[in-house]
Coordinates of C-alpha atoms and ligand atoms in Angstrom, one line a residue:
M14 CA -0.1 -0.1 0.0
A15 CA 1.2 3.4 -0.9
Q16 CA 2.2 6.3 1.4
L17 CA -0.9 8.7 1.7
I18 CA 0.0 12.0 0.8
D19 CA -2.2 14.0 3.2
G20 CA -3.2 17.3 1.9
K21 CA -5.8 17.9 4.7
Q22 CA -2.9 17.9 7.1
I23 CA -0.4 19.7 4.9
S24 CA -2.9 22.5 4.2
K25 CA -3.4 22.9 7.9
E26 CA 0.3 23.2 8.5
I27 CA 0.5 26.1 5.7
K28 CA -2.6 27.8 7.1
E29 CA -0.9 27.9 10.8
E30 CA 2.4 29.3 9.1
L31 CA 0.2 31.8 7.5
K32 CA -1.7 32.8 10.6
A33 CA 1.3 33.6 12.3
E34 CA 2.8 35.6 9.7
V35 CA -0.4 37.5 9.3
E36 CA -0.5 38.2 13.2
A37 CA 2.8 39.5 12.8
L38 CA 2.0 41.9 10.0
R39 CA -1.0 43.0 12.0
A40 CA 1.4 44.1 15.1
M41 CA 3.0 46.4 12.4
G42 CA -0.2 47.7 11.6
K43 CA -0.5 46.0 8.2
E44 CA -4.0 44.4 7.4
I45 CA -4.4 42.1 4.2
C46 CA -7.9 42.3 2.3
L47 CA -9.2 40.1 -0.4
A48 CA -12.0 41.0 -2.5
V49 CA -14.2 38.1 -3.6
V50 CA -16.1 38.8 -6.8
Q51 CA -19.2 36.1 -7.3
V52 CA -21.5 36.2 -10.2
G53 CA -24.7 34.6 -9.9
Q54 CA -25.3 31.7 -7.6
D55 CA -23.8 28.4 -9.2
P56 CA -24.0 25.9 -6.5
A57 CA -20.4 24.7 -6.6
S58 CA -19.1 28.2 -6.9
C59 CA -21.1 29.1 -3.6
V60 CA -19.3 26.2 -1.9
Y61 CA -15.8 27.4 -3.0
V62 CA -16.5 31.2 -2.3
N63 CA -17.7 30.1 1.1
N64 CA -14.6 28.0 1.8
K65 CA -12.3 30.9 0.8
K66 CA -14.0 33.4 3.0
K67 CA -13.8 31.1 5.9
A68 CA -10.1 30.3 5.2
C69 CA -9.5 34.3 5.2
A70 CA -11.4 34.4 8.5
Y71 CA -9.4 31.6 10.1
I72 CA -6.0 33.3 8.9
G73 CA -6.9 36.9 9.7
I74 CA -7.4 38.2 6.4
R75 CA -10.3 40.4 5.7
S76 CA -12.5 39.4 2.8
E77 CA -14.8 41.6 1.1
A78 CA -17.5 39.8 -0.8
Y79 CA -19.0 41.1 -3.8
E80 CA -22.1 39.2 -5.1
L81 CA -23.5 40.4 -8.3
P82 CA -26.7 39.0 -10.0
E83 CA -26.3 36.6 -13.1
A84 CA -27.5 39.3 -15.5
V85 CA -25.0 41.8 -14.6
S86 CA -23.2 43.2 -17.7
E87 CA -19.8 42.5 -18.7
G88 CA -19.2 46.5 -18.2
E89 CA -20.5 46.4 -14.8
L90 CA -18.3 43.7 -13.8
L91 CA -15.3 45.3 -15.6
A92 CA -16.1 48.6 -13.7
L93 CA -16.0 47.0 -10.2
V94 CA -12.9 45.4 -11.1
E95 CA -11.2 48.7 -12.0
K96 CA -12.8 50.2 -8.9
L97 CA -11.1 47.4 -6.8
N98 CA -7.7 47.7 -8.6
H99 CA -7.6 51.3 -7.4
S100 CA -9.0 50.8 -4.0
E101 CA -6.0 51.3 -1.5
H102 CA -6.9 48.7 1.2
V103 CA -7.7 45.9 -1.4
N104 CA -4.7 43.5 -1.8
G105 CA -6.0 40.7 -3.8
I106 CA -8.8 40.4 -6.3
L107 CA -10.6 37.0 -6.9
V108 CA -13.2 36.7 -9.5
Q109 CA -14.8 33.2 -9.1
L110 CA -15.0 31.3 -12.2
P111 CA -17.0 30.3 -14.4
L112 CA -18.7 33.4 -15.1
P113 CA -22.0 33.3 -17.2
A114 CA -21.7 33.0 -20.8
H115 CA -22.5 36.6 -21.8
I116 CA -19.2 37.5 -20.1
D117 CA -16.1 37.3 -21.8
E118 CA -13.8 35.6 -19.0
D119 CA -10.4 36.2 -20.4
K120 CA -11.3 39.9 -20.8
V121 CA -12.2 39.9 -17.2
I122 CA -8.9 38.0 -16.1
R123 CA -6.8 40.6 -18.1
A124 CA -8.7 43.6 -16.3
I125 CA -7.4 42.5 -13.1
S126 CA -4.2 44.4 -11.8
P127 CA -1.3 41.9 -12.1
D128 CA -0.3 43.2 -8.5
K129 CA -3.6 42.0 -7.2
D130 CA -3.9 38.8 -9.2
V131 CA -3.9 36.3 -6.4
D132 CA -5.3 33.5 -8.8
G133 CA -2.0 33.8 -10.7
F134 CA -4.4 33.8 -14.0
H135 CA -3.6 37.0 -15.5
P136 CA -1.0 36.7 -18.5
V137 CA 1.6 38.9 -16.8
S138 CA 1.5 36.2 -13.8
V139 CA 1.7 33.5 -16.3
G140 CA 4.8 35.0 -18.2
R141 CA 6.5 35.7 -15.0
L142 CA 6.2 32.0 -14.0
W143 CA 7.7 30.8 -17.3
I144 CA 10.6 33.2 -17.3
G145 CA 11.3 32.6 -13.6
E146 CA 10.6 35.9 -12.3
P147 CA 8.9 36.4 -9.1
G148 CA 4.8 36.8 -9.2
F149 CA 1.7 35.1 -8.1
L150 CA 1.5 31.4 -8.8
S151 CA -1.5 29.4 -10.0
C152 CA -3.0 27.7 -6.9
T153 CA -3.4 24.3 -7.4
P154 CA 0.0 23.5 -9.2
A155 CA 1.8 25.7 -6.6
G156 CA 0.0 23.4 -3.9
I157 CA 0.9 20.2 -5.7
I158 CA 4.7 21.3 -5.2
Q159 CA 4.1 21.9 -1.4
L160 CA 2.6 18.4 -1.2
L161 CA 5.4 16.8 -2.8
K162 CA 8.2 18.9 -0.9
R163 CA 6.4 18.5 2.4
S164 CA 5.9 14.8 1.9
G165 CA 9.7 14.2 1.6
I166 CA 9.4 13.6 -2.2
S167 CA 12.3 15.2 -4.4
I168 CA 11.5 16.5 -7.8
D169 CA 15.0 17.3 -9.2
G170 CA 15.8 15.1 -12.2
K171 CA 12.5 13.1 -11.9
E172 CA 10.5 12.0 -14.9
C173 CA 7.2 13.9 -14.6
V174 CA 4.2 13.4 -16.6
I175 CA 1.3 15.5 -16.4
V176 CA -2.1 14.3 -18.0
G177 CA -4.2 17.5 -18.9
R178 CA -3.1 20.9 -20.6
S179 CA -5.5 23.5 -18.9
N180 CA -4.3 27.1 -18.3
I181 CA -5.3 26.5 -14.6
V182 CA -3.6 23.1 -13.9
G183 CA -1.7 21.5 -16.7
K184 CA 0.4 24.2 -18.3
P185 CA 1.4 26.1 -15.1
M186 CA 2.0 22.6 -13.4
A187 CA 4.8 22.2 -16.2
A188 CA 6.2 25.3 -15.6
L189 CA 6.6 24.8 -11.8
L190 CA 7.9 21.3 -12.1
L191 CA 10.7 22.7 -14.7
R192 CA 11.6 25.3 -12.1
E193 CA 12.2 22.3 -9.8
H194 CA 14.6 20.7 -12.4
A195 CA 12.1 18.1 -13.3
T196 CA 12.0 16.5 -16.8
V197 CA 8.3 17.3 -17.9
T198 CA 6.0 15.7 -20.4
I199 CA 2.3 17.1 -20.9
A200 CA -0.1 14.5 -22.4
H201 CA -3.6 15.3 -23.4
S202 CA -6.5 13.9 -25.4
H203 CA -4.8 13.8 -28.6
T204 CA -1.6 12.0 -27.0
K205 CA -1.1 8.6 -29.0
D206 CA -0.5 5.6 -26.6
L207 CA -1.1 7.4 -23.3
R208 CA -0.2 4.4 -21.5
K209 CA 3.3 4.1 -22.7
I210 CA 3.7 8.0 -21.7
T211 CA 2.4 7.7 -18.1
K212 CA 4.4 4.5 -17.4
R213 CA 7.4 6.5 -17.9
A214 CA 6.6 8.9 -14.9
D215 CA 8.2 8.8 -11.7
I216 CA 5.7 11.4 -10.6
L217 CA 2.2 11.2 -12.7
I218 CA -0.1 14.4 -12.1
V219 CA -3.4 13.5 -13.4
A220 CA -6.1 16.4 -14.3
I221 CA -8.1 15.3 -17.0
G222 CA -11.6 15.5 -15.5
K223 CA -12.6 11.9 -16.2
R224 CA -13.7 9.9 -13.5
Q225 CA -11.2 7.1 -12.4
F226 CA -9.8 6.9 -15.6
I227 CA -6.2 6.0 -14.8
D228 CA -6.2 2.6 -13.6
A229 CA -3.0 0.6 -12.5
E230 CA -2.1 -0.2 -16.2
Y231 CA -1.1 3.5 -16.5
V232 CA 1.1 3.5 -13.5
K233 CA 4.9 2.6 -13.2
E234 CA 5.6 0.4 -9.9
G235 CA 6.7 2.7 -7.3
A236 CA 5.5 5.9 -9.1
V237 CA 4.2 9.0 -7.2
V238 CA 0.4 9.6 -8.0
I239 CA -1.1 13.0 -7.8
D240 CA -5.0 13.0 -8.5
V241 CA -6.4 16.7 -9.3
G242 CA -9.7 15.1 -10.4
M243 CA -13.0 15.6 -8.3
H244 CA -16.1 13.5 -9.2
R245 CA -19.0 11.5 -7.7
D246 CA -18.7 7.6 -7.9
E247 CA -21.8 5.4 -8.7
N248 CA -22.6 5.4 -5.1
N249 CA -22.3 9.3 -4.8
K250 CA -19.0 9.0 -2.9
L251 CA -16.2 11.7 -3.9
C252 CA -13.5 10.0 -6.3
G253 CA -10.9 11.5 -8.6
D254 CA -9.5 10.8 -12.1
V255 CA -7.3 7.9 -10.7
A256 CA -8.9 4.4 -9.8
F257 CA -7.5 4.8 -6.2
D258 CA -7.9 1.4 -4.8
E259 CA -5.7 -0.6 -7.6
V260 CA -3.3 2.3 -8.2
S261 CA -2.5 2.5 -4.5
E262 CA -1.5 -1.0 -4.7
K263 CA 1.2 -0.1 -7.4
A264 CA 2.2 3.4 -6.4
S265 CA 4.7 4.4 -3.8
A266 CA 2.9 7.6 -2.7
I267 CA -0.8 8.8 -3.7
T268 CA -3.1 11.6 -3.0
P269 CA -6.7 10.7 -1.8
V270 CA -9.8 12.4 -3.1
P271 CA -10.9 14.1 -1.0
G272 CA -8.2 15.1 1.2
G273 CA -5.5 15.5 -1.3
V274 CA -4.9 18.2 -3.8
G275 CA -8.4 19.9 -3.0
P276 CA -7.4 21.7 0.5
M277 CA -4.0 22.8 -1.1
T278 CA -5.7 25.2 -3.6
I279 CA -7.2 27.4 -0.6
A280 CA -4.0 27.2 1.3
M281 CA -2.0 28.6 -1.8
L282 CA -4.5 31.2 -2.5
M283 CA -4.2 32.4 1.1
N284 CA -0.4 32.4 0.5
N285 CA -0.9 34.4 -2.4
C286 CA -2.9 37.0 -0.4
V287 CA -0.1 37.2 2.0
E288 CA 2.4 37.4 -0.6
T289 CA 0.8 40.9 -1.3
M290 CA 2.5 42.1 1.7
R291 CA 5.8 40.4 1.8
Ligands
LIG329 N1 -13.3 28.3 -10.2 C1 -12.7 27.1 -10.0 N2 -11.5 27.1 -9.4 C2 -11.1 28.3 -9.3 C3 -10.1 29.1 -9.0 O1 -9.1 28.6 -8.5 N3 -10.0 30.4 -9.0 C4 -11.1 31.2 -9.5 N4 -11.1 32.5 -9.5 N5 -12.3 30.4 -9.8 C5 -12.2 28.9 -9.8

């Protein structure tokens, strides 16, 4: 049985460290404020936004909620972002995605000041990441790096395969692993002979959005397996992109779902909020 990589515990450690840092900042008269913008009432977004607000409260970051109706115009949303860009007491701006179809998501992301882009989605943040300049890191991939490091898994020189090429996970994950001196392959839906590629991986990161798609046949004996997926199985239980039971027999270490990558995303968002003051 593989070592379980405990995202719940590791995210708790990070939040405790951040809480102490925020207390020290407050003692110097510095307060951090995150503006959380939500459009409409998508149930999943409501859960995520609520968890982000709770994490802020726990760490000592002030969160300001902006709840806009589903029918809000793109212009009104852009005007709010512009106001927050110029607001001196707001350090970070988060616009919860997805946005309704009548709003251009890319336009909204580009409107956020790169200095307040705590999601790390702005093209300036993405560019900084790829050329190795300091900047805000995309939260889920940054969380995965922390999971590996804090579990004592070295990345330097390892063969890493990422399955999935999204802007939020796959691509920034590749940049961060490169920064840690790994050899990186990104596989995706057009990749030929996926099993052959994934079986090369010392560290396999799966973000394809297909329930329990990666079974033991895709995994090398002793590999480290990181599962970014989140689904419900036939019994309504949470599960990931990886068939956990059989893969955990073959892997040396694996993240569970829930309690693996999920809690790390919010911890790293909190880290980015604190980063605005460092
Ligand atoms: N929707 C799903 N994940 C995220 C995230 O990390 N940030 C934002 N802003 N929206 C999301």
